mmCIF file of C-alpha atoms in Angstrom:
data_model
loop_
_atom_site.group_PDB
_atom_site.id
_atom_site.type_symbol
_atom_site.label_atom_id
_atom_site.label_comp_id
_atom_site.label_asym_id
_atom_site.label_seq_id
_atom_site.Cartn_x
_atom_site.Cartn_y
_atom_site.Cartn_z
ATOM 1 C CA UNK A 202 0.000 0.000 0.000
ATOM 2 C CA UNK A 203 1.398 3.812 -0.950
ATOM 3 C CA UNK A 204 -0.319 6.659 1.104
ATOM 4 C CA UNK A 205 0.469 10.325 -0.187
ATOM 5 C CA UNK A 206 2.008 13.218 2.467
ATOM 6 C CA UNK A 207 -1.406 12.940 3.950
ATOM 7 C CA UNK A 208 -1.358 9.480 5.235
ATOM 8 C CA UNK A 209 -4.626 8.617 2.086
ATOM 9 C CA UNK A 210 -4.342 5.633 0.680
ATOM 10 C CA UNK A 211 -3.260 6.384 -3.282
ATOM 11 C CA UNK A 212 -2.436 3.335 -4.436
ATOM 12 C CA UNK A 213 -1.838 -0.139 -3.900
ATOM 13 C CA UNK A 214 0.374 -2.956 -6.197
ATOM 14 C CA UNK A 215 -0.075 -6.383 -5.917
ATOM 15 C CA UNK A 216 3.600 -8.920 -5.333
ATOM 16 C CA UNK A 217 3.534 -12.022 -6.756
ATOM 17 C CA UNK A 218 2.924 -14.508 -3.410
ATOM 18 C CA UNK A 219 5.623 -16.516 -1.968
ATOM 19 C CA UNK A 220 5.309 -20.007 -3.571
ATOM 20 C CA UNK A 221 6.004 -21.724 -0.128
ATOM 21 C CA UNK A 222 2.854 -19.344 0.741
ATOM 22 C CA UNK A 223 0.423 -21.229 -1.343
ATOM 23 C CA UNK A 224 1.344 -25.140 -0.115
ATOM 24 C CA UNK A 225 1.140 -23.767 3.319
ATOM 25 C CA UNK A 226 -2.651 -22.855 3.161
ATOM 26 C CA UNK A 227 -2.781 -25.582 1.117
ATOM 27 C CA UNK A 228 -2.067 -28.069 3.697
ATOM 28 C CA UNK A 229 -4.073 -26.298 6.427
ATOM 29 C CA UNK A 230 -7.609 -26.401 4.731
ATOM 30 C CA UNK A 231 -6.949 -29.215 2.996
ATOM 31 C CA UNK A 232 -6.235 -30.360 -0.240
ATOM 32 C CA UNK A 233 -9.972 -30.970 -1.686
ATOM 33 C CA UNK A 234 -11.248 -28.778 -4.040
ATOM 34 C CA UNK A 235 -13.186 -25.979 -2.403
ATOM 35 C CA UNK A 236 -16.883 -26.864 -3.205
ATOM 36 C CA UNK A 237 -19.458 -24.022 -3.676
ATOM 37 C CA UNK A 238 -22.303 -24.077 -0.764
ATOM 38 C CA UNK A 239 -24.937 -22.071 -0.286
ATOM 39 C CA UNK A 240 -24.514 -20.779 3.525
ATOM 40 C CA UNK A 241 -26.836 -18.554 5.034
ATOM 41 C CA UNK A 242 -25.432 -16.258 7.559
ATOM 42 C CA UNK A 243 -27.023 -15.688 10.980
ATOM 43 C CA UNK A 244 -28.698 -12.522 11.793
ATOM 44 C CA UNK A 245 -27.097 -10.327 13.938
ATOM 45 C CA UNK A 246 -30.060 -9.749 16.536
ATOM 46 C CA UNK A 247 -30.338 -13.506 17.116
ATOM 47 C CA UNK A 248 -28.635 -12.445 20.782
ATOM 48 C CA UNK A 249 -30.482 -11.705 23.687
ATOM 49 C CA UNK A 250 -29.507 -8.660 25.999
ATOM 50 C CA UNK A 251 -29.081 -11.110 28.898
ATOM 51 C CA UNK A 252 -26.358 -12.961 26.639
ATOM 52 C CA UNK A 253 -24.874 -9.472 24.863
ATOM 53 C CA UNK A 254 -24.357 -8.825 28.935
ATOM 54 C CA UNK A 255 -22.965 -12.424 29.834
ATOM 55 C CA UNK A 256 -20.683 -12.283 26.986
ATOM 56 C CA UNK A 257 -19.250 -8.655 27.733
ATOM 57 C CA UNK A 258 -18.376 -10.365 31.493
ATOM 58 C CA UNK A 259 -16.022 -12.728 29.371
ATOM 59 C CA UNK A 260 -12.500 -11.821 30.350
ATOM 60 C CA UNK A 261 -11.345 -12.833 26.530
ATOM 61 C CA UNK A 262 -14.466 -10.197 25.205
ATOM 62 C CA UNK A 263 -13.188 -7.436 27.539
ATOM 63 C CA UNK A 264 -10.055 -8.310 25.891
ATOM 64 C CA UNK A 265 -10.892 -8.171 22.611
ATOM 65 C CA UNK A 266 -12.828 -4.342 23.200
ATOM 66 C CA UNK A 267 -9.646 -3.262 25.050
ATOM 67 C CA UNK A 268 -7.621 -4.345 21.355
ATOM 68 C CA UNK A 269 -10.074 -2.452 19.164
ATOM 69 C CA UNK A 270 -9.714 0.662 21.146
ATOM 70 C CA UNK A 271 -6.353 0.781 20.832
ATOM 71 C CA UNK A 272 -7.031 0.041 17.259
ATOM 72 C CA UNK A 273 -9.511 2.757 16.891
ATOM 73 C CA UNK A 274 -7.908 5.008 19.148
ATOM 74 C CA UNK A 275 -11.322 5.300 20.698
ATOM 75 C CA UNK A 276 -13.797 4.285 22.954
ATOM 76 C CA UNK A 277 -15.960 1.667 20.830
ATOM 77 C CA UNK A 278 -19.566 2.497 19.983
ATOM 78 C CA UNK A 279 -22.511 0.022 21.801
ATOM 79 C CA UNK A 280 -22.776 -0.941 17.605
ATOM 80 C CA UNK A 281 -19.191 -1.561 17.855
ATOM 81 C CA UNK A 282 -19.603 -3.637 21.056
ATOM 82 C CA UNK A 283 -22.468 -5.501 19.381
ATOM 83 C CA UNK A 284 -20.506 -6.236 16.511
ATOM 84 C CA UNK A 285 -17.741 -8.248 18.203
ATOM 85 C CA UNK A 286 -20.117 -10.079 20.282
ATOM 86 C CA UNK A 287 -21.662 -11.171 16.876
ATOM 87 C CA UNK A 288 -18.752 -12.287 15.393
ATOM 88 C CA UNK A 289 -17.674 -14.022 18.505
ATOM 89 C CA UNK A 290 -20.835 -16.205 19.709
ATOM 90 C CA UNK A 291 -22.845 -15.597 16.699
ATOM 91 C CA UNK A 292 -20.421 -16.275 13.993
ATOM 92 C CA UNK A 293 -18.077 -18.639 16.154
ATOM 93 C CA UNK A 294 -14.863 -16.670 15.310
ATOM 94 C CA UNK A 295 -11.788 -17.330 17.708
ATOM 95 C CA UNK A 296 -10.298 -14.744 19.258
ATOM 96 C CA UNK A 297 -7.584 -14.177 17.244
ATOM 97 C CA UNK A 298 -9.594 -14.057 13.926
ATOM 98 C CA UNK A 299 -11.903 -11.249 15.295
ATOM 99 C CA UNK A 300 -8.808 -9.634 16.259
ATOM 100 C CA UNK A 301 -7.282 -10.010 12.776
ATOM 101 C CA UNK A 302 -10.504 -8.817 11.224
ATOM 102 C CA UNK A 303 -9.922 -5.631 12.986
ATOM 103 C CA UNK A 304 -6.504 -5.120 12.029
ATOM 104 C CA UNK A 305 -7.483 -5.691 8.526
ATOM 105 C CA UNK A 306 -10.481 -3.036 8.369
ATOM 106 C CA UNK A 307 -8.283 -1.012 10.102
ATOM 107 C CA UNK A 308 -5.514 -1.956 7.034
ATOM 108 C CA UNK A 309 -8.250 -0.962 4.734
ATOM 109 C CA UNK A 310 -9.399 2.355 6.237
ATOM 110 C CA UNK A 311 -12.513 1.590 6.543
ATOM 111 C CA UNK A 312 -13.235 0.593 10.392
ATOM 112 C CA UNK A 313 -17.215 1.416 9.832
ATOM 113 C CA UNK A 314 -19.369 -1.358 11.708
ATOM 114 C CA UNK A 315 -21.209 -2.234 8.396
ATOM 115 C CA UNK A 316 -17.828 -2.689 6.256
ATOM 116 C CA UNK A 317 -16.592 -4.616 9.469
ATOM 117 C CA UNK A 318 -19.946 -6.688 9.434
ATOM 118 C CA UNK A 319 -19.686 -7.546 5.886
ATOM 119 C CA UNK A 320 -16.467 -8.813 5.353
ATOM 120 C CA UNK A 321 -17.261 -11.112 8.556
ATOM 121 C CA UNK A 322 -19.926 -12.558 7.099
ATOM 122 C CA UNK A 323 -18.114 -12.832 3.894
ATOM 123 C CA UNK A 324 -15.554 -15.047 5.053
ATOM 124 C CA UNK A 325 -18.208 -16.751 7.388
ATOM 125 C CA UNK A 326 -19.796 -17.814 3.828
ATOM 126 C CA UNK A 327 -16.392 -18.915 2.708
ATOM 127 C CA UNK A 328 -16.040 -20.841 5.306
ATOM 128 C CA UNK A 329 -12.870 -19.302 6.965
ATOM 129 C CA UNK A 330 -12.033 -19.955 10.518
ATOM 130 C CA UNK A 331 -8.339 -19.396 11.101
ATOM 131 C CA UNK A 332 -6.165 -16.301 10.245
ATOM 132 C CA UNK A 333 -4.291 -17.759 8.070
ATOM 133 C CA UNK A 334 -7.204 -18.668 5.804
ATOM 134 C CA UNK A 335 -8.785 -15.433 6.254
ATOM 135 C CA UNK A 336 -5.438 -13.912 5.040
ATOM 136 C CA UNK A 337 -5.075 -16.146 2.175
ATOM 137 C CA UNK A 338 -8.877 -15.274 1.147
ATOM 138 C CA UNK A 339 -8.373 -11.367 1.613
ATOM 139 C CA UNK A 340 -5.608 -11.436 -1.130
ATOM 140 C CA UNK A 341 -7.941 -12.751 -3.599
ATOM 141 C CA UNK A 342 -10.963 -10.572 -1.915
ATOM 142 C CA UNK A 343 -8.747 -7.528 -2.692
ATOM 143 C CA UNK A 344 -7.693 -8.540 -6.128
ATOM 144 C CA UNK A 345 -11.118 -8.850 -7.708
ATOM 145 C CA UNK A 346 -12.513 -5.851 -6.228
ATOM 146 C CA UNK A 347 -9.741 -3.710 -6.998
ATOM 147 C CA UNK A 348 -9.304 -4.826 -10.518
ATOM 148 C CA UNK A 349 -13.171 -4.216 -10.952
ATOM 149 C CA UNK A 350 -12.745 -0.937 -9.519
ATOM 150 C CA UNK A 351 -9.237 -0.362 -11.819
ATOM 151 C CA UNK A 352 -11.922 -1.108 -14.960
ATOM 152 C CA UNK A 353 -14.697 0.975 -13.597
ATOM 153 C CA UNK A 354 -11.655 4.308 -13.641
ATOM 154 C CA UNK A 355 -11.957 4.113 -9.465
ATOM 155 C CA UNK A 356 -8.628 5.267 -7.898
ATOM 156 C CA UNK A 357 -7.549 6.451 -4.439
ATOM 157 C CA UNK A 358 -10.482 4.454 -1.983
ATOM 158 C CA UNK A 359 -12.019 1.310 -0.752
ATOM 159 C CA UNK A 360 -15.486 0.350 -1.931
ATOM 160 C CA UNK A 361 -18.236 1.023 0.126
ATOM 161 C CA UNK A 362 -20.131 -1.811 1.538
ATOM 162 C CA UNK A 363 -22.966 -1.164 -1.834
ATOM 163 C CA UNK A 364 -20.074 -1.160 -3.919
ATOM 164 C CA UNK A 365 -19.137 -4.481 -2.197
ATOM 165 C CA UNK A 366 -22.889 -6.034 -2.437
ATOM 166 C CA UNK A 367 -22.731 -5.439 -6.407
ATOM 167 C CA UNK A 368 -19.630 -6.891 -6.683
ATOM 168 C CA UNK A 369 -20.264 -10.078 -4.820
ATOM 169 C CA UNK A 370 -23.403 -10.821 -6.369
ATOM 170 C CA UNK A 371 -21.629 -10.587 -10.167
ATOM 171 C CA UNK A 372 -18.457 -12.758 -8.301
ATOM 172 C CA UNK A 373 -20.547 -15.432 -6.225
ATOM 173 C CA UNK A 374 -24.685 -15.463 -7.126
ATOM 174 C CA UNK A 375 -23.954 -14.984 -10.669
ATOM 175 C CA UNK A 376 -20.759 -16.979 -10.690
ATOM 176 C CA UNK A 377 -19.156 -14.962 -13.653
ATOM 177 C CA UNK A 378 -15.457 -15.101 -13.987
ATOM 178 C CA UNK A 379 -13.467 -11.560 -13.342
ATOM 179 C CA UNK A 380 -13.584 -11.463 -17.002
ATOM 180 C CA UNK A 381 -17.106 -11.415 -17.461
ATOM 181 C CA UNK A 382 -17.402 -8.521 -15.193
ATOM 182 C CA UNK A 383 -14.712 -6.461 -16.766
ATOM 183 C CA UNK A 384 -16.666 -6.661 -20.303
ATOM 184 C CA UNK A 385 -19.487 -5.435 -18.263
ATOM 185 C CA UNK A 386 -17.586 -2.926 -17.009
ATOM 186 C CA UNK A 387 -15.889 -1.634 -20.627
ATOM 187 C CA UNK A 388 -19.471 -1.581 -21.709
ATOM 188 C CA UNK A 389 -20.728 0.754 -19.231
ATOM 189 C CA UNK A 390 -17.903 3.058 -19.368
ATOM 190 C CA UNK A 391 -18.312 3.334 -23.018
ATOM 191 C CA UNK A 392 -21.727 4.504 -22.358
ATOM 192 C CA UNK A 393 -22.021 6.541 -19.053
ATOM 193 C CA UNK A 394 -18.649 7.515 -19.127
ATOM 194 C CA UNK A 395 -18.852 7.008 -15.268
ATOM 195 C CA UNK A 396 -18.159 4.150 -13.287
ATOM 196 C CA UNK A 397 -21.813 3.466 -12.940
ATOM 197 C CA UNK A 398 -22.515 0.026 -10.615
ATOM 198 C CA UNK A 399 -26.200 0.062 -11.471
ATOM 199 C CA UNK A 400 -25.530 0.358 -15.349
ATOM 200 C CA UNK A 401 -23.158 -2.883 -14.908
ATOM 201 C CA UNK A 402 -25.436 -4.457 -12.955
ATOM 202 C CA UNK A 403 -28.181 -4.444 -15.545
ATOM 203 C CA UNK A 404 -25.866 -5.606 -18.167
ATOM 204 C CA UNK A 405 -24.773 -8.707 -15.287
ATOM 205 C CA UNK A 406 -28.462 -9.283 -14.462
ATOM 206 C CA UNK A 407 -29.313 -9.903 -18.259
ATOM 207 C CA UNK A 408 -26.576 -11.572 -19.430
ATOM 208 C CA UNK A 409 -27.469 -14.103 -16.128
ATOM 209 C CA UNK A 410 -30.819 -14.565 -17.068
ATOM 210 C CA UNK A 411 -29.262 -15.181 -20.956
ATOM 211 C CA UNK A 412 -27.353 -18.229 -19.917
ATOM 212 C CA UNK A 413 -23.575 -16.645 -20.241
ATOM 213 C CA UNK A 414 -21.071 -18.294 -18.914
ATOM 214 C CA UNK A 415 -18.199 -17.393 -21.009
ATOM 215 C CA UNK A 416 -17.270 -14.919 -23.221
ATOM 216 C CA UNK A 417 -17.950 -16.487 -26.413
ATOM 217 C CA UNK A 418 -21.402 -16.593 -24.862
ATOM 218 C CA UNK A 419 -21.554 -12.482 -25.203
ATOM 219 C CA UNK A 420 -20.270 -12.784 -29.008
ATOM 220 C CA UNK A 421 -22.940 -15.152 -29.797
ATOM 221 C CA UNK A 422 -25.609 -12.833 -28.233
ATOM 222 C CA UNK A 423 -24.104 -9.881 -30.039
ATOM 223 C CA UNK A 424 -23.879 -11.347 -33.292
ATOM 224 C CA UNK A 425 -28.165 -12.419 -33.043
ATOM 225 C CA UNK A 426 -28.464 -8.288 -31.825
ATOM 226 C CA UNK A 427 -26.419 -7.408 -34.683
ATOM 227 C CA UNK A 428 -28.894 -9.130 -36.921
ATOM 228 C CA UNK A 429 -32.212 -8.447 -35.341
ATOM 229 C CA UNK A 430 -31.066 -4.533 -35.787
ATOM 230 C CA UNK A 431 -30.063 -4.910 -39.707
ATOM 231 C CA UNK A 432 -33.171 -6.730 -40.463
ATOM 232 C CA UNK A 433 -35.306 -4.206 -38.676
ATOM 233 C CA UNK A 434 -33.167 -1.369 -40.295
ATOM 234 C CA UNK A 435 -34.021 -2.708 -44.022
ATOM 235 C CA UNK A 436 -37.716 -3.232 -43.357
ATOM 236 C CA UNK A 437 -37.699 0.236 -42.234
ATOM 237 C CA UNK A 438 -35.828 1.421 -46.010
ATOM 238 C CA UNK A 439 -38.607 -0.593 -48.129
ATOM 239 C CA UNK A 440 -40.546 1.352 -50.503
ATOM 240 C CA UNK A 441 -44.542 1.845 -49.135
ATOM 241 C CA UNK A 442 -47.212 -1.298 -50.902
ATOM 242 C CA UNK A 443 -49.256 0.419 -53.829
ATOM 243 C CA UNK A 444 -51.996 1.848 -52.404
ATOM 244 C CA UNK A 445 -54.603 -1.471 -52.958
ATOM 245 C CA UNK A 446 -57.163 -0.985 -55.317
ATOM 246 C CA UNK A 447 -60.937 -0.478 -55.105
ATOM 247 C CA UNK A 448 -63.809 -0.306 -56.499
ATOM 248 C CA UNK A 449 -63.836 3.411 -57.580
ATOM 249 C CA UNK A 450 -60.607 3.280 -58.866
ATOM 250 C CA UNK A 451 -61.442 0.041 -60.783
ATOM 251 C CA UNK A 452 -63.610 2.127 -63.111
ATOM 252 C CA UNK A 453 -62.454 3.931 -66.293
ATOM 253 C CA UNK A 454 -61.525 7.704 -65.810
ATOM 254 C CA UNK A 455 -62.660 10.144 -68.084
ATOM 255 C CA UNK A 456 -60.920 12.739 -69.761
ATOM 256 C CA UNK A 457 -62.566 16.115 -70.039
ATOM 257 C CA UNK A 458 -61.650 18.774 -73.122
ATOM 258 C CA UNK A 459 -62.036 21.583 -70.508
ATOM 259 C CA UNK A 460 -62.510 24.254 -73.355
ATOM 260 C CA UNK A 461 -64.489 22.338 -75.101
ATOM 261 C CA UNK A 462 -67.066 21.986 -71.937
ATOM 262 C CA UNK A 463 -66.602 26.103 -71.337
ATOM 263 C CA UNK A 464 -68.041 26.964 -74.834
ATOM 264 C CA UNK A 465 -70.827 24.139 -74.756
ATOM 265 C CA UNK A 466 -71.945 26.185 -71.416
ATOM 266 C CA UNK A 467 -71.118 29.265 -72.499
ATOM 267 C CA UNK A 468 -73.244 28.143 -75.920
ATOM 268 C CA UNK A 469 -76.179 26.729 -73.900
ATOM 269 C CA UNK A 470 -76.748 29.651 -71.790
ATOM 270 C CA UNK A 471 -76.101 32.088 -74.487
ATOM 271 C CA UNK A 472 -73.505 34.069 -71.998
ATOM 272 C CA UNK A 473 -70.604 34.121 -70.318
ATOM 273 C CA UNK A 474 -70.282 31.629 -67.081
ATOM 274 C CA UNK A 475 -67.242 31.318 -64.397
ATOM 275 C CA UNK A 476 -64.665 28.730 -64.838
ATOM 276 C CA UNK A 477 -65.201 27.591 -61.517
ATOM 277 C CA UNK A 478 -68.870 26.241 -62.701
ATOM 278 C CA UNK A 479 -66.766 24.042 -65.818
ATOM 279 C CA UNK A 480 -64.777 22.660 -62.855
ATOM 280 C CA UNK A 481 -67.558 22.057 -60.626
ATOM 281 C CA UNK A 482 -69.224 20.048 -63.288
ATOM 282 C CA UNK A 483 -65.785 18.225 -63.562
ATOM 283 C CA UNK A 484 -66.154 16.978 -59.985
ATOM 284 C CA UNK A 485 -69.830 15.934 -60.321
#
């Protein structure tokens, strides 16, 4: 992470990992393949006030609050108190996760009980229970949102915990790979010219509903648009049916000899007439 002369976060490279890194995690969750399970996460007002008090009596609880001050560098909120008691009996983090989860909000900036809240119940869903696991998942947690944000022109911050909702419904309900999302993404820049999450997200939503899975997937679906707009566009250019016929204009027309009508009336009434009566008698 590089922070300007203010101490802001303004920009952050990613190392290649240590290749020792990798067998170690490895061998502590196990060598299966991870499996993807729906897990629903508990609420957090599933505790009582007689256990949110029992639980703050806990010498390792008092413990933990005493860490997150110092972390804060402030007395914690009763949200703030709630929150680690969730993670803690609710949640069924250790100790030393919770206190890891701190350090890494704290990492990020962003020490807000909802961003806190969310990436606990994030790795709750993943499944994490150990620090090291929860380390090894943040790298790859960091790496897709940042390189969504990096397509979306988003510099200089964290996402917000909205920002964070979008993204993990395109990463894990929609189960589109990173570059899925960044086509989204070049496709809504190229028409809002603004990193617009709703825009994406109508783009994601459709192309979930359409059955993509890989890219090929979008060429196929742009080739049939492609079509559907020429075909509409030459209908369009056709010339207009004759008018069809009927049966007035099934009969013969007549031609008049205009002049030759003026003098027969002029002859008949042994004056002069208008012209507008020889046109009148045209139109009878």
């Amino acid at each position: 992470l590089q922070y300007d002369g203010g101490g802001k976060l303004c920009d952050i490279l990613f190392l290649d990992g240590d290749p020792n890194r990798e067998t170690a995690a490895s061998s502590e969750t196990g060598s299966a393949p991870k499996t993807e399970v729906s897990v629903s996460v508990p609420e957090k007002s599933s505790l009582s006030r007689e256990q949110k008090k029992a639980l703050a009596g806990q010498e390792e609880i008092r413990q933990l609050i005493f860490i997150a001050e110092q972390y804060f560098s402030r007395p914690l909120t009763s949200t703030e108190q709630s929150n680690l008691l969730y993670f803690y009996d609710v949640l069924h983090f250790s100790a030393d996760l919770i206190e890891y989860l701190i350090e890494y909000c704290v990492s990020k900036g962003c020490t807000g009980p909802r961003y806190m809240e969310k990436v606990a119940q994030e790795w709750y869903k993943s499944g994490i229970t150990t620090v090291a696991q929860a380390k090894a998942d943040s790298s790859l947690f960091n790496k897709n949102y940042f390189t969504i944000f990096h397509a979306l022109g988003i510099k200089g911050r964290n996402p917000a915990p909205v920002e964070m909702e979008y993204m993990d419904r395109w990463l894990d309900e929609y189960g589109f790979t990173i570059e899925i999302i960044l086509e989204a993404c070049c496709r809504t820049i190229r028409q809002t010219h603004q990193p617009n999450f709703q825009y994406a997200d109508k783009i994601l939503e459709q192309w979930h509903r359409q059955g993509v899975r890989q890219l090929s997937d979008i060429d196929r679906l742009d080739a049939a648009h492609s079509a559907k707009t020429t075909r509409m566009k030459e209908a369009g250019a056709r010339p207009a049916p004759k008018a069809a016929s009927n049966r007035f204009n099934n009969f013969p027309q007549r031609e008049y000899d205009w002049k030759a009508l003026e003098q027969q009336l002029l002859n008949a009434r042994g004056g002069t007439t208008h012209r507008k009566e020889v046109q009148n008698l045209g139109t009878e």
